[in-house]
Amino acid sequence: YTVTSTLEDNSIKKFNVSGTNYFNNQSRGWVGAVDLWVGNYNNVIVIEEYGWIHEYNSEGELVFSFSISDVGADREGLLLLPQSVAINSEDQIIVADQGNKLLQFYKPTEFTNAVHTAFQAYQDGDEELAQENWEYSLEYATIFDLAHEGLGDAYVRQDNYEDALYHYQLASYNEGISNTFWQIRQTWMEQNLETVMLILAI
């Protein structure tokens, strides 16, 4: 894994031994990223020198961002000049802040816990638990695209293409929309093939 502070987009990369980047070249990023850490769910945490923290999923897609920069408030927990980031076994984010000469610890929120549980459940093949946690996360952020994509994936595995299409459309996930629409059309054709052939024959 690498991070490049001078790039606005594609600032994080995941290489194999032959130099192929597994992350999308269009991965959203910001100038100033100085360090990253791979978390407990194959998620990637990136810290910026300006006090922003970004989380990406295992495919390099941005999950969420938040700022804890010190803008003159001089309050505990705010970052002045962060230089390094890590995550411990309790899923706490640890930031080494050169400006304040402190190690800052941040606990995950209920929303974050739901997202991470959904990540893990999806990796473990527990579709029911993943769906439950994506639905729970939407109670905090109703327009959270990643949750709608996750729900769409869960419905696809249940062969419920109508509900999958609905959530993919909410997330504007074009690939999912195209695939589920094709499945819905295919199912309709299979169920109505005799009628269609009869009409054509007439």
mmCIF file of N, CA, C and O in Angstrom, residues 188-202:
data_model
loop_
_atom_site.group_PDB
_atom_site.id
_atom_site.type_symbol
_atom_site.label_atom_id
_atom_site.label_comp_id
_atom_site.label_asym_id
_atom_site.label_seq_id
_atom_site.Cartn_x
_atom_site.Cartn_y
_atom_site.Cartn_z
ATOM 1 N N TRP A 188 -38.809 -12.167 -16.898
ATOM 2 C CA TRP A 188 -40.112 -11.895 -17.529
ATOM 3 C C TRP A 188 -40.252 -12.673 -18.821
ATOM 4 O O TRP A 188 -41.309 -13.237 -19.109
ATOM 5 N N MET A 189 -39.164 -12.710 -19.609
ATOM 6 C CA MET A 189 -39.210 -13.438 -20.876
ATOM 7 C C MET A 189 -39.444 -14.925 -20.646
ATOM 8 O O MET A 189 -40.229 -15.563 -21.359
ATOM 9 N N GLU A 190 -38.787 -15.490 -19.638
ATOM 10 C CA GLU A 190 -38.955 -16.916 -19.358
ATOM 11 C C GLU A 190 -40.380 -17.233 -18.927
ATOM 12 O O GLU A 190 -40.920 -18.289 -19.274
ATOM 13 N N GLN A 191 -40.986 -16.309 -18.172
ATOM 14 C CA GLN A 191 -42.337 -16.542 -17.663
ATOM 15 C C GLN A 191 -43.411 -16.289 -18.723
ATOM 16 O O GLN A 191 -44.525 -16.800 -18.620
ATOM 17 N N ASN A 192 -43.074 -15.494 -19.744
ATOM 18 C CA ASN A 192 -44.081 -15.095 -20.721
ATOM 19 C C ASN A 192 -43.713 -15.477 -22.151
ATOM 20 O O ASN A 192 -44.302 -14.958 -23.103
ATOM 21 N N LEU A 193 -42.776 -16.413 -22.281
ATOM 22 C CA LEU A 193 -42.289 -16.778 -23.613
ATOM 23 C C LEU A 193 -43.403 -17.353 -24.505
ATOM 24 O O LEU A 193 -43.526 -17.003 -25.674
ATOM 25 N N GLU A 194 -44.235 -18.208 -23.929
ATOM 26 C CA GLU A 194 -45.313 -18.818 -24.710
ATOM 27 C C GLU A 194 -46.262 -17.741 -25.241
ATOM 28 O O GLU A 194 -46.685 -17.804 -26.397
ATOM 29 N N THR A 195 -46.594 -16.791 -24.371
ATOM 30 C CA THR A 195 -47.498 -15.712 -24.782
ATOM 31 C C THR A 195 -46.886 -14.875 -25.891
ATOM 32 O O THR A 195 -47.544 -14.515 -26.871
ATOM 33 N N VAL A 196 -45.587 -14.552 -25.731
ATOM 34 C CA VAL A 196 -44.890 -13.749 -26.717
ATOM 35 C C VAL A 196 -44.866 -14.483 -28.064
ATOM 36 O O VAL A 196 -45.142 -13.896 -29.129
ATOM 37 N N MET A 197 -44.549 -15.776 -28.047
ATOM 38 C CA MET A 197 -44.485 -16.557 -29.284
ATOM 39 C C MET A 197 -45.863 -16.649 -29.946
ATOM 40 O O MET A 197 -45.981 -16.590 -31.181
ATOM 41 N N LEU A 198 -46.913 -16.778 -29.120
ATOM 42 C CA LEU A 198 -48.264 -16.850 -29.657
ATOM 43 C C LEU A 198 -48.637 -15.552 -30.353
ATOM 44 O O LEU A 198 -49.208 -15.550 -31.450
ATOM 45 N N ILE A 199 -48.309 -14.417 -29.705
ATOM 46 C CA ILE A 199 -48.607 -13.115 -30.301
ATOM 47 C C ILE A 199 -47.858 -12.944 -31.605
ATOM 48 O O ILE A 199 -48.419 -12.476 -32.615
ATOM 49 N N LEU A 200 -46.589 -13.341 -31.623
ATOM 50 C CA LEU A 200 -45.796 -13.225 -32.842
ATOM 51 C C LEU A 200 -46.366 -14.107 -33.947
ATOM 52 O O LEU A 200 -46.397 -13.729 -35.122
ATOM 53 N N ALA A 201 -46.812 -15.298 -33.571
ATOM 54 C CA ALA A 201 -47.379 -16.221 -34.559
ATOM 55 C C ALA A 201 -48.659 -15.660 -35.151
ATOM 56 O O ALA A 201 -48.893 -15.730 -36.362
ATOM 57 N N ILE A 202 -49.489 -15.059 -34.311
ATOM 58 C CA ILE A 202 -50.758 -14.472 -34.785
ATOM 59 C C ILE A 202 -50.471 -13.305 -35.707
ATOM 60 O O ILE A 202 -51.089 -13.129 -36.754
#
